[in-house]
Every structure is written in structure tokens, then in C-alpha cells.
mmCIF file of C-alpha atoms in Angstrom:
data_model
loop_
_atom_site.group_PDB
_atom_site.id
_atom_site.type_symbol
_atom_site.label_atom_id
_atom_site.label_comp_id
_atom_site.label_asym_id
_atom_site.label_seq_id
_atom_site.Cartn_x
_atom_site.Cartn_y
_atom_site.Cartn_z
ATOM 1 C CA UNK A 24 -5.047 -29.179 -6.271
ATOM 2 C CA UNK A 25 -2.010 -28.348 -8.220
ATOM 3 C CA UNK A 26 -3.057 -25.234 -10.287
ATOM 4 C CA UNK A 27 -1.088 -23.574 -13.023
ATOM 5 C CA UNK A 28 -1.847 -20.066 -13.896
ATOM 6 C CA UNK A 29 -0.621 -18.247 -16.988
ATOM 7 C CA UNK A 30 -0.261 -14.725 -16.907
ATOM 8 C CA UNK A 31 0.535 -14.832 -13.253
ATOM 9 C CA UNK A 32 2.383 -11.620 -13.110
ATOM 10 C CA UNK A 33 -0.339 -9.492 -14.506
ATOM 11 C CA UNK A 34 -3.115 -7.217 -12.768
ATOM 12 C CA UNK A 35 -5.353 -10.363 -12.321
ATOM 13 C CA UNK A 36 -2.936 -12.951 -12.090
ATOM 14 C CA UNK A 37 -1.395 -11.735 -9.245
ATOM 15 C CA UNK A 38 -4.970 -11.594 -7.192
ATOM 16 C CA UNK A 39 -5.545 -14.923 -8.520
ATOM 17 C CA UNK A 40 -2.514 -16.768 -7.414
ATOM 18 C CA UNK A 41 -2.832 -15.209 -3.873
ATOM 19 C CA UNK A 42 -6.673 -16.317 -3.588
ATOM 20 C CA UNK A 43 -5.745 -19.730 -4.766
ATOM 21 C CA UNK A 44 -2.902 -20.140 -2.587
ATOM 22 C CA UNK A 45 -4.971 -18.658 0.361
ATOM 23 C CA UNK A 46 -7.451 -21.355 -0.490
ATOM 24 C CA UNK A 47 -4.758 -24.306 0.047
ATOM 25 C CA UNK A 48 -4.101 -24.891 -3.674
ATOM 26 C CA UNK A 49 -0.308 -25.304 -4.962
ATOM 27 C CA UNK A 50 0.151 -22.756 -7.568
ATOM 28 C CA UNK A 51 2.641 -22.784 -10.398
ATOM 29 C CA UNK A 52 2.964 -19.448 -11.752
ATOM 30 C CA UNK A 53 3.788 -18.841 -15.582
ATOM 31 C CA UNK A 54 5.520 -15.593 -16.350
ATOM 32 C CA UNK A 55 6.788 -13.989 -19.453
ATOM 33 C CA UNK A 56 9.942 -12.744 -17.834
ATOM 34 C CA UNK A 57 11.320 -12.838 -14.195
ATOM 35 C CA UNK A 58 9.177 -10.512 -12.100
ATOM 36 C CA UNK A 59 9.960 -8.363 -9.215
ATOM 37 C CA UNK A 60 6.351 -8.674 -8.409
ATOM 38 C CA UNK A 61 5.770 -10.976 -5.277
ATOM 39 C CA UNK A 62 3.803 -14.070 -6.365
ATOM 40 C CA UNK A 63 1.841 -16.350 -4.081
ATOM 41 C CA UNK A 64 3.063 -19.445 -5.664
ATOM 42 C CA UNK A 65 5.098 -22.792 -5.148
ATOM 43 C CA UNK A 66 7.009 -22.479 -8.216
ATOM 44 C CA UNK A 67 7.493 -20.082 -11.057
ATOM 45 C CA UNK A 68 7.919 -20.823 -14.769
ATOM 46 C CA UNK A 69 9.614 -18.125 -16.867
ATOM 47 C CA UNK A 70 8.432 -19.173 -20.480
ATOM 48 C CA UNK A 71 8.907 -15.913 -22.381
ATOM 49 C CA UNK A 72 6.376 -14.813 -25.002
ATOM 50 C CA UNK A 73 3.871 -17.391 -25.321
ATOM 51 C CA UNK A 74 2.864 -18.443 -28.892
ATOM 52 C CA UNK A 75 0.897 -21.287 -30.431
ATOM 53 C CA UNK A 76 4.187 -23.321 -30.567
ATOM 54 C CA UNK A 77 5.208 -23.061 -26.793
ATOM 55 C CA UNK A 78 6.128 -26.446 -25.515
ATOM 56 C CA UNK A 79 3.790 -26.870 -22.046
ATOM 57 C CA UNK A 80 4.805 -30.576 -21.935
ATOM 58 C CA UNK A 81 7.000 -29.997 -18.829
ATOM 59 C CA UNK A 82 5.028 -27.331 -16.888
ATOM 60 C CA UNK A 83 1.855 -29.308 -17.242
ATOM 61 C CA UNK A 84 3.258 -32.457 -15.825
ATOM 62 C CA UNK A 85 1.232 -33.436 -12.812
ATOM 63 C CA UNK A 86 -1.019 -30.333 -12.916
ATOM 64 C CA UNK A 87 -4.804 -30.968 -12.000
ATOM 65 C CA UNK A 88 -6.258 -27.650 -13.332
ATOM 66 C CA UNK A 89 -4.981 -24.681 -15.388
ATOM 67 C CA UNK A 90 -6.395 -20.957 -15.149
ATOM 68 C CA UNK A 91 -5.438 -19.120 -18.528
ATOM 69 C CA UNK A 92 -5.192 -15.535 -18.026
ATOM 70 C CA UNK A 93 -2.446 -14.580 -20.382
ATOM 71 C CA UNK A 94 -3.265 -12.884 -23.545
ATOM 72 C CA UNK A 95 -3.372 -9.687 -25.433
ATOM 73 C CA UNK A 96 -5.746 -7.296 -23.724
ATOM 74 C CA UNK A 97 -7.922 -4.555 -25.221
ATOM 75 C CA UNK A 98 -5.319 -1.961 -26.838
ATOM 76 C CA UNK A 99 -6.110 1.553 -27.555
ATOM 77 C CA UNK A 100 -5.131 2.955 -30.861
ATOM 78 C CA UNK A 101 -4.255 -0.283 -32.270
ATOM 79 C CA UNK A 102 -3.397 -0.729 -36.003
ATOM 80 C CA UNK A 103 -6.703 -1.784 -37.495
ATOM 81 C CA UNK A 104 -4.648 -3.720 -40.291
ATOM 82 C CA UNK A 105 -2.510 -5.509 -37.535
ATOM 83 C CA UNK A 106 -4.991 -5.870 -34.703
ATOM 84 C CA UNK A 107 -6.692 -9.297 -35.839
ATOM 85 C CA UNK A 108 -3.700 -10.790 -36.562
ATOM 86 C CA UNK A 109 -2.230 -9.979 -33.179
ATOM 87 C CA UNK A 110 -5.112 -10.636 -31.317
ATOM 88 C CA UNK A 111 -5.456 -14.107 -32.870
ATOM 89 C CA UNK A 112 -1.787 -14.942 -32.323
ATOM 90 C CA UNK A 113 -2.061 -13.923 -28.555
ATOM 91 C CA UNK A 114 -5.494 -14.971 -27.631
ATOM 92 C CA UNK A 115 -6.541 -17.965 -30.011
ATOM 93 C CA UNK A 116 -3.392 -19.950 -30.926
ATOM 94 C CA UNK A 117 -1.879 -19.700 -27.773
ATOM 95 C CA UNK A 118 -5.190 -21.139 -26.176
ATOM 96 C CA UNK A 119 -4.968 -23.672 -28.679
ATOM 97 C CA UNK A 120 -1.570 -24.912 -27.820
ATOM 98 C CA UNK A 121 -2.232 -24.737 -24.038
ATOM 99 C CA UNK A 122 -5.681 -26.858 -24.422
ATOM 100 C CA UNK A 123 -3.831 -29.481 -26.360
ATOM 101 C CA UNK A 124 -1.023 -29.660 -23.957
ATOM 102 C CA UNK A 125 -3.552 -29.988 -21.069
ATOM 103 C CA UNK A 126 -5.463 -32.727 -22.723
ATOM 104 C CA UNK A 127 -2.173 -34.753 -23.587
ATOM 105 C CA UNK A 128 -0.997 -34.152 -19.926
ATOM 106 C CA UNK A 129 -4.219 -35.417 -18.189
ATOM 107 C CA UNK A 130 -5.201 -32.060 -16.738
ATOM 108 C CA UNK A 131 -8.950 -32.266 -15.457
ATOM 109 C CA UNK A 132 -10.113 -28.789 -16.039
ATOM 110 C CA UNK A 133 -9.022 -25.555 -17.705
ATOM 111 C CA UNK A 134 -10.569 -22.107 -16.617
ATOM 112 C CA UNK A 135 -10.433 -19.771 -19.381
ATOM 113 C CA UNK A 136 -10.691 -15.759 -18.651
ATOM 114 C CA UNK A 137 -12.458 -14.320 -21.694
ATOM 115 C CA UNK A 138 -14.355 -11.208 -21.862
ATOM 116 C CA UNK A 139 -17.840 -9.716 -21.910
ATOM 117 C CA UNK A 140 -16.930 -8.114 -25.126
ATOM 118 C CA UNK A 141 -17.733 -11.702 -26.383
ATOM 119 C CA UNK A 142 -21.458 -10.817 -25.807
ATOM 120 C CA UNK A 143 -21.080 -7.281 -27.342
ATOM 121 C CA UNK A 144 -20.155 -3.684 -26.621
ATOM 122 C CA UNK A 145 -23.397 -2.259 -25.361
ATOM 123 C CA UNK A 146 -26.626 -3.484 -23.932
ATOM 124 C CA UNK A 147 -30.121 -2.309 -24.790
ATOM 125 C CA UNK A 148 -32.968 -2.848 -22.114
ATOM 126 C CA UNK A 149 -32.040 -6.338 -21.386
ATOM 127 C CA UNK A 150 -28.868 -7.230 -19.606
ATOM 128 C CA UNK A 151 -26.247 -9.553 -21.185
ATOM 129 C CA UNK A 152 -26.569 -13.227 -20.148
ATOM 130 C CA UNK A 153 -24.374 -16.367 -20.397
ATOM 131 C CA UNK A 154 -27.013 -17.812 -22.852
ATOM 132 C CA UNK A 155 -27.249 -14.709 -25.030
ATOM 133 C CA UNK A 156 -26.026 -15.080 -28.690
ATOM 134 C CA UNK A 157 -22.475 -14.056 -28.807
ATOM 135 C CA UNK A 158 -22.201 -10.689 -30.803
ATOM 136 C CA UNK A 159 -18.365 -9.469 -30.738
ATOM 137 C CA UNK A 160 -17.684 -6.191 -32.522
ATOM 138 C CA UNK A 161 -14.114 -5.808 -32.500
ATOM 139 C CA UNK A 162 -11.013 -7.660 -33.199
ATOM 140 C CA UNK A 163 -10.328 -8.362 -29.295
ATOM 141 C CA UNK A 164 -13.974 -9.597 -28.718
ATOM 142 C CA UNK A 165 -13.811 -11.682 -31.870
ATOM 143 C CA UNK A 166 -10.432 -13.408 -30.904
ATOM 144 C CA UNK A 167 -12.016 -14.309 -27.284
ATOM 145 C CA UNK A 168 -14.943 -15.913 -29.024
ATOM 146 C CA UNK A 169 -12.898 -17.964 -31.276
ATOM 147 C CA UNK A 170 -10.726 -19.054 -28.513
ATOM 148 C CA UNK A 171 -13.808 -20.123 -26.453
ATOM 149 C CA UNK A 172 -15.073 -21.993 -29.448
ATOM 150 C CA UNK A 173 -11.567 -23.857 -30.075
ATOM 151 C CA UNK A 174 -11.180 -24.744 -26.197
ATOM 152 C CA UNK A 175 -14.659 -26.433 -26.585
ATOM 153 C CA UNK A 176 -13.660 -28.321 -29.742
ATOM 154 C CA UNK A 177 -10.339 -29.308 -28.322
ATOM 155 C CA UNK A 178 -11.868 -30.567 -24.953
ATOM 156 C CA UNK A 179 -14.457 -32.483 -26.572
ATOM 157 C CA UNK A 180 -18.193 -32.212 -26.706
ATOM 158 C CA UNK A 181 -21.466 -34.563 -26.226
ATOM 159 C CA UNK A 182 -20.706 -36.303 -29.278
ATOM 160 C CA UNK A 183 -16.971 -37.124 -28.713
ATOM 161 C CA UNK A 184 -15.238 -38.403 -25.486
ATOM 162 C CA UNK A 185 -14.272 -35.717 -23.412
ATOM 163 C CA UNK A 186 -10.961 -35.711 -21.167
ATOM 164 C CA UNK A 187 -10.670 -32.099 -20.361
ATOM 165 C CA UNK A 188 -13.320 -29.825 -18.500
ATOM 166 C CA UNK A 189 -13.495 -26.210 -19.551
ATOM 167 C CA UNK A 190 -15.068 -23.304 -17.721
ATOM 168 C CA UNK A 191 -15.220 -20.009 -19.262
ATOM 169 C CA UNK A 192 -15.532 -16.680 -17.448
ATOM 170 C CA UNK A 193 -16.557 -13.382 -19.015
ATOM 171 C CA UNK A 194 -15.750 -10.462 -16.876
ATOM 172 C CA UNK A 195 -16.579 -6.860 -17.534
ATOM 173 C CA UNK A 196 -13.940 -3.969 -16.904
ATOM 174 C CA UNK A 197 -12.218 -4.964 -13.632
ATOM 175 C CA UNK A 198 -10.352 -2.689 -11.095
ATOM 176 C CA UNK A 199 -8.537 -2.979 -7.936
ATOM 177 C CA UNK A 200 -4.800 -2.222 -6.660
ATOM 178 C CA UNK A 201 -2.398 -2.153 -9.757
ATOM 179 C CA UNK A 202 -5.216 -1.475 -12.369
ATOM 180 C CA UNK A 203 -4.071 0.113 -15.487
ATOM 181 C CA UNK A 204 -5.787 1.145 -18.832
ATOM 182 C CA UNK A 205 -8.889 3.455 -18.665
ATOM 183 C CA UNK A 206 -9.652 2.906 -15.171
ATOM 184 C CA UNK A 207 -6.207 4.073 -14.104
ATOM 185 C CA UNK A 208 -6.604 7.182 -16.486
ATOM 186 C CA UNK A 209 -9.873 8.175 -14.579
ATOM 187 C CA UNK A 210 -8.124 7.924 -11.283
ATOM 188 C CA UNK A 211 -5.244 10.089 -12.442
ATOM 189 C CA UNK A 212 -7.727 12.798 -14.084
ATOM 190 C CA UNK A 213 -9.588 12.799 -10.760
ATOM 191 C CA UNK A 214 -6.373 13.013 -8.674
ATOM 192 C CA UNK A 215 -5.313 16.264 -10.761
ATOM 193 C CA UNK A 216 -8.723 17.752 -10.069
ATOM 194 C CA UNK A 217 -9.423 17.994 -13.771
ATOM 195 C CA UNK A 218 -12.840 18.723 -14.933
ATOM 196 C CA UNK A 219 -14.660 16.051 -16.950
ATOM 197 C CA UNK A 220 -17.693 16.568 -19.372
ATOM 198 C CA UNK A 221 -19.506 13.631 -17.794
ATOM 199 C CA UNK A 222 -22.342 15.258 -15.923
ATOM 200 C CA UNK A 223 -25.310 15.053 -18.735
ATOM 201 C CA UNK A 224 -24.407 11.071 -19.316
ATOM 202 C CA UNK A 225 -27.248 8.721 -17.958
ATOM 203 C CA UNK A 226 -25.980 5.191 -18.599
ATOM 204 C CA UNK A 227 -25.522 1.951 -16.333
ATOM 205 C CA UNK A 228 -22.540 -0.069 -16.517
ATOM 206 C CA UNK A 229 -21.489 -3.106 -14.453
ATOM 207 C CA UNK A 230 -17.893 -3.421 -13.071
ATOM 208 C CA UNK A 231 -16.066 -6.073 -11.221
ATOM 209 C CA UNK A 232 -13.425 -5.855 -8.536
ATOM 210 C CA UNK A 233 -10.483 -7.970 -9.293
ATOM 211 C CA UNK A 234 -10.498 -9.618 -5.804
ATOM 212 C CA UNK A 235 -14.029 -10.820 -6.338
ATOM 213 C CA UNK A 236 -13.074 -12.045 -9.876
ATOM 214 C CA UNK A 237 -10.156 -14.135 -8.016
ATOM 215 C CA UNK A 238 -12.631 -15.558 -5.747
ATOM 216 C CA UNK A 239 -14.998 -17.058 -8.664
ATOM 217 C CA UNK A 240 -11.995 -18.524 -10.139
ATOM 218 C CA UNK A 241 -11.224 -20.454 -6.867
ATOM 219 C CA UNK A 242 -14.597 -21.766 -7.117
ATOM 220 C CA UNK A 243 -14.385 -22.419 -11.013
ATOM 221 C CA UNK A 244 -11.254 -24.450 -10.680
ATOM 222 C CA UNK A 245 -13.098 -27.381 -8.804
ATOM 223 C CA UNK A 246 -16.751 -26.959 -8.199
ATOM 224 C CA UNK A 247 -18.709 -29.673 -10.065
ATOM 225 C CA UNK A 248 -21.415 -27.434 -11.304
ATOM 226 C CA UNK A 249 -18.938 -25.115 -13.193
ATOM 227 C CA UNK A 250 -17.873 -28.019 -15.409
ATOM 228 C CA UNK A 251 -18.479 -27.119 -19.254
ATOM 229 C CA UNK A 252 -20.315 -23.922 -18.552
ATOM 230 C CA UNK A 253 -20.032 -19.975 -19.353
ATOM 231 C CA UNK A 254 -20.325 -17.723 -16.305
ATOM 232 C CA UNK A 255 -20.845 -13.932 -16.103
ATOM 233 C CA UNK A 256 -19.983 -11.805 -13.164
ATOM 234 C CA UNK A 257 -20.482 -8.229 -11.751
ATOM 235 C CA UNK A 258 -20.200 -6.261 -8.578
ATOM 236 C CA UNK A 259 -23.934 -6.045 -8.302
ATOM 237 C CA UNK A 260 -24.022 -2.017 -8.499
ATOM 238 C CA UNK A 261 -24.240 -0.884 -12.054
ATOM 239 C CA UNK A 262 -22.997 2.668 -12.086
ATOM 240 C CA UNK A 263 -23.212 5.596 -14.326
ATOM 241 C CA UNK A 264 -20.016 6.959 -15.748
ATOM 242 C CA UNK A 265 -20.591 10.280 -13.574
ATOM 243 C CA UNK A 266 -21.391 8.148 -10.631
ATOM 244 C CA UNK A 267 -18.373 6.033 -11.340
ATOM 245 C CA UNK A 268 -16.120 9.280 -11.448
ATOM 246 C CA UNK A 269 -17.803 10.660 -8.359
ATOM 247 C CA UNK A 270 -16.582 7.328 -6.407
ATOM 248 C CA UNK A 271 -13.146 7.374 -7.756
ATOM 249 C CA UNK A 272 -12.682 11.267 -6.878
ATOM 250 C CA UNK A 273 -14.344 10.427 -3.112
ATOM 251 C CA UNK A 274 -11.976 7.366 -2.891
ATOM 252 C CA UNK A 275 -8.913 9.825 -3.519
ATOM 253 C CA UNK A 276 -10.543 12.385 -1.111
ATOM 254 C CA UNK A 277 -10.847 14.708 -4.058
ATOM 255 C CA UNK A 278 -13.841 16.928 -5.202
ATOM 256 C CA UNK A 279 -14.973 15.913 -8.601
ATOM 257 C CA UNK A 280 -15.534 18.599 -11.122
ATOM 258 C CA UNK A 281 -18.310 17.314 -13.697
ATOM 259 C CA UNK A 282 -19.339 19.782 -16.603
ATOM 260 C CA UNK A 283 -22.598 19.254 -18.505
ATOM 261 C CA UNK A 284 -22.349 18.354 -22.108
ATOM 262 C CA UNK A 285 -24.842 16.592 -24.273
ATOM 263 C CA UNK A 286 -24.098 12.975 -25.351
ATOM 264 C CA UNK A 287 -24.610 13.974 -29.009
ATOM 265 C CA UNK A 288 -21.813 16.419 -28.779
ATOM 266 C CA UNK A 289 -19.534 14.009 -27.057
ATOM 267 C CA UNK A 290 -20.373 11.339 -29.966
ATOM 268 C CA UNK A 291 -19.628 14.159 -32.494
ATOM 269 C CA UNK A 292 -16.439 14.864 -30.854
ATOM 270 C CA UNK A 293 -15.559 11.327 -30.678
ATOM 271 C CA UNK A 294 -16.411 10.785 -34.425
ATOM 272 C CA UNK A 295 -14.339 13.798 -35.510
ATOM 273 C CA UNK A 296 -11.230 12.798 -33.438
ATOM 274 C CA UNK A 297 -11.311 8.932 -34.171
ATOM 275 C CA UNK A 298 -12.377 7.932 -30.646
ATOM 276 C CA UNK A 299 -15.882 6.867 -31.028
ATOM 277 C CA UNK A 300 -15.305 3.482 -29.387
ATOM 278 C CA UNK A 301 -13.850 5.339 -26.332
ATOM 279 C CA UNK A 302 -17.026 7.879 -26.192
ATOM 280 C CA UNK A 303 -19.265 4.657 -26.570
ATOM 281 C CA UNK A 304 -17.950 3.183 -23.671
ATOM 282 C CA UNK A 305 -18.319 6.437 -21.474
ATOM 283 C CA UNK A 306 -22.071 6.879 -22.796
ATOM 284 C CA UNK A 307 -23.340 3.534 -23.352
ATOM 285 C CA UNK A 308 -24.867 0.856 -21.035
ATOM 286 C CA UNK A 309 -23.482 -2.646 -20.133
ATOM 287 C CA UNK A 310 -25.624 -4.488 -17.677
ATOM 288 C CA UNK A 311 -24.869 -8.075 -16.880
ATOM 289 C CA UNK A 312 -27.066 -10.890 -15.494
ATOM 290 C CA UNK A 313 -25.039 -13.200 -13.459
ATOM 291 C CA UNK A 314 -27.704 -14.587 -11.168
ATOM 292 C CA UNK A 315 -26.628 -18.390 -12.570
ATOM 293 C CA UNK A 316 -23.097 -17.775 -11.516
ATOM 294 C CA UNK A 317 -24.191 -16.461 -7.970
ATOM 295 C CA UNK A 318 -26.743 -19.487 -7.474
ATOM 296 C CA UNK A 319 -24.611 -22.441 -9.161
ATOM 297 C CA UNK A 320 -21.418 -21.665 -7.702
ATOM 298 C CA UNK A 321 -22.455 -19.885 -4.428
ATOM 299 C CA UNK A 322 -20.494 -16.941 -5.165
ATOM 300 C CA UNK A 323 -20.774 -13.332 -4.046
ATOM 301 C CA UNK A 324 -18.680 -10.238 -4.653
ATOM 302 C CA UNK A 325 -16.156 -10.050 -1.895
ATOM 303 C CA UNK A 326 -16.805 -6.492 -0.922
ATOM 304 C CA UNK A 327 -19.050 -3.396 -1.847
ATOM 305 C CA UNK A 328 -18.005 -1.434 -4.867
ATOM 306 C CA UNK A 329 -17.299 1.613 -2.657
ATOM 307 C CA UNK A 330 -14.899 -0.594 -0.396
ATOM 308 C CA UNK A 331 -13.179 -1.946 -3.400
ATOM 309 C CA UNK A 332 -12.701 1.662 -5.012
ATOM 310 C CA UNK A 333 -11.185 2.734 -1.706
ATOM 311 C CA UNK A 334 -8.603 -0.201 -2.048
ATOM 312 C CA UNK A 335 -7.858 0.734 -5.562
ATOM 313 C CA UNK A 336 -7.309 4.309 -4.512
ATOM 314 C CA UNK A 337 -4.884 3.136 -2.061
ATOM 315 C CA UNK A 338 -2.908 1.172 -4.575
ATOM 316 C CA UNK A 339 -3.144 4.006 -7.127
ATOM 317 C CA UNK A 340 -1.476 6.461 -4.544
ATOM 318 C CA UNK A 341 1.283 3.878 -3.491
ATOM 319 C CA UNK A 342 2.328 3.821 -7.127
ATOM 320 C CA UNK A 343 2.489 7.484 -7.733
#
């Protein structure tokens, strides 16, 4: 298939282009600017900053499927007044323009990388499933949900002729070589041997190795069972925050230093410092039910979480 990938030079995009190319697909990589990052692509298109007005007609000609990864990711310390507008511009308006362009160019399928944040921030007893009612809480999650809704509307539905199949994937926090953000910060803390107040945390959070997500996209672009469905995915080993930090330290051949601290104290400190959301992600549960993904798409994670963490550590060391 001829597949166009947006956000191709990003952390996830590099892995996705590689997996698609290795599966025999012809990849057109869309990037914001010329990149020194090697991309497994037949063609690279530099389109600058994507907007709702981006002209997709030229790059979509002859394309069979689109994998849309580009967007504004969750940004810490966002200006609350600007966040909603910025997320909507990057995550909703760009998707609207791309979906309309795909319909006009005769693209068969659009795979959209959404986020588990569409389901919510935390689970209480039951894991998140694709069928559960969406309950996003922040501007990022809400923009992803609106983008999902607009994609379905533009593609068509049971009451109107459908010209474009859609597939929505909602991954949790991903990791792998080149990871950034909170996961990269945990690697840096473990590598420096700094103590962390995680020992008293008793939670369970699902993660996903980026290579496994790339494998899922390979299936999503062509599997008949994927058409017009939402899929969740996870490694399969929910980890507590202290266990995650131990695995990170172990992958770096470091000794983890975990100090006890009541969760209530961590929450109080988070409230006083304006970091309640960050503390919640460290202490809360986020579990995922991906049984339907595994059965319908015959998908399994590429490797164990421990082996994937080792590869992530190697990638971290190579960038130091």
C-alpha cells in the first residue's frame, strides 16, 4: 500500500515509518521541517507547520491510507487560557482538513493516533475499554475526543454513504528509544542516582512500547476488522510507579533509591505547588482492557516490558 504518515520525524513517527516500510508498504513521510533523523520512507514531504488550511491535495494523490500522528502533545505548564485554543488548532482543525483532503483524494482509510486521555485520567476498579463513555478532563484530552468525532462525521456514518474508513487508536503513555517528556525525566533522575518519594505509592498503570504501537498501526492500515472501530492497547503488565522506577534504574544498571512518603502528603505538595495533575499521574491508577484489540487484529506486544525498557535505556544513553 502507499501510506502517508504525518508527524513522521517524531518519536512515534520514526518507529511507525520503519514498521510500515519493513512490512512492504511504500511510505510518504510528512515532516514540519527538513530533518536529520533517518526516515524509512520512499518520499519525504516538508509541509511546515500544519494548520486547518494546509493544502493536502498534492501529497495525498495516489495514497491508499493515511496514518495521522502529528499534533500538539500534552504540554506541562500550559497557559490555561491559551491551551484550549492551541490544542484545538493543532489536534482538531488539522485533522478536519486532512480528513476532507483524504475524502477528496479517494484515500481508503485514515488511522488516527488519539489518546487514552479521551477515556479519562484515572481508573477506579474497572479498566478503560473502547466501549466506555469518553470522559476527558483536560484541554488535550478534549481536543482528541473532538478530533475523533469530526473524523467520524467527515468520513460518514451508517446514515450516509461512507467513502473513507477510519480507525482510532488510543494509546497510553509510550516509551522507547528517543522518548521525551515525563518518561525521559524519570530516566534522567534514575541515571543521576537521585532519591524519589515513591515507595509508599500502591497503584497500577498500563504503558505501551512504541515498537508495539507501530506494529499495531501496521495491522490497522489494512485489516478489514479494523475499519470504523476504536482500539486500545497496552504492554500487558500494569506497573506501579515504584516498580516502573525500579525497572528504569535496573535498565540503566543503577540502584534505585525510593523513599517512603504518604500519598496524602504528595497530593498536598502537588496542590501547594500547582502540580496536582503531575502527582495524580504518579499516584493514580490507569488500567486498560485491550482484549478486543488482540483478538480482532491478532496483535500482541512485540516484546516484554523489561526488554523494551532495556532498549529505551540504550537509546537514552546514546543521547547523553
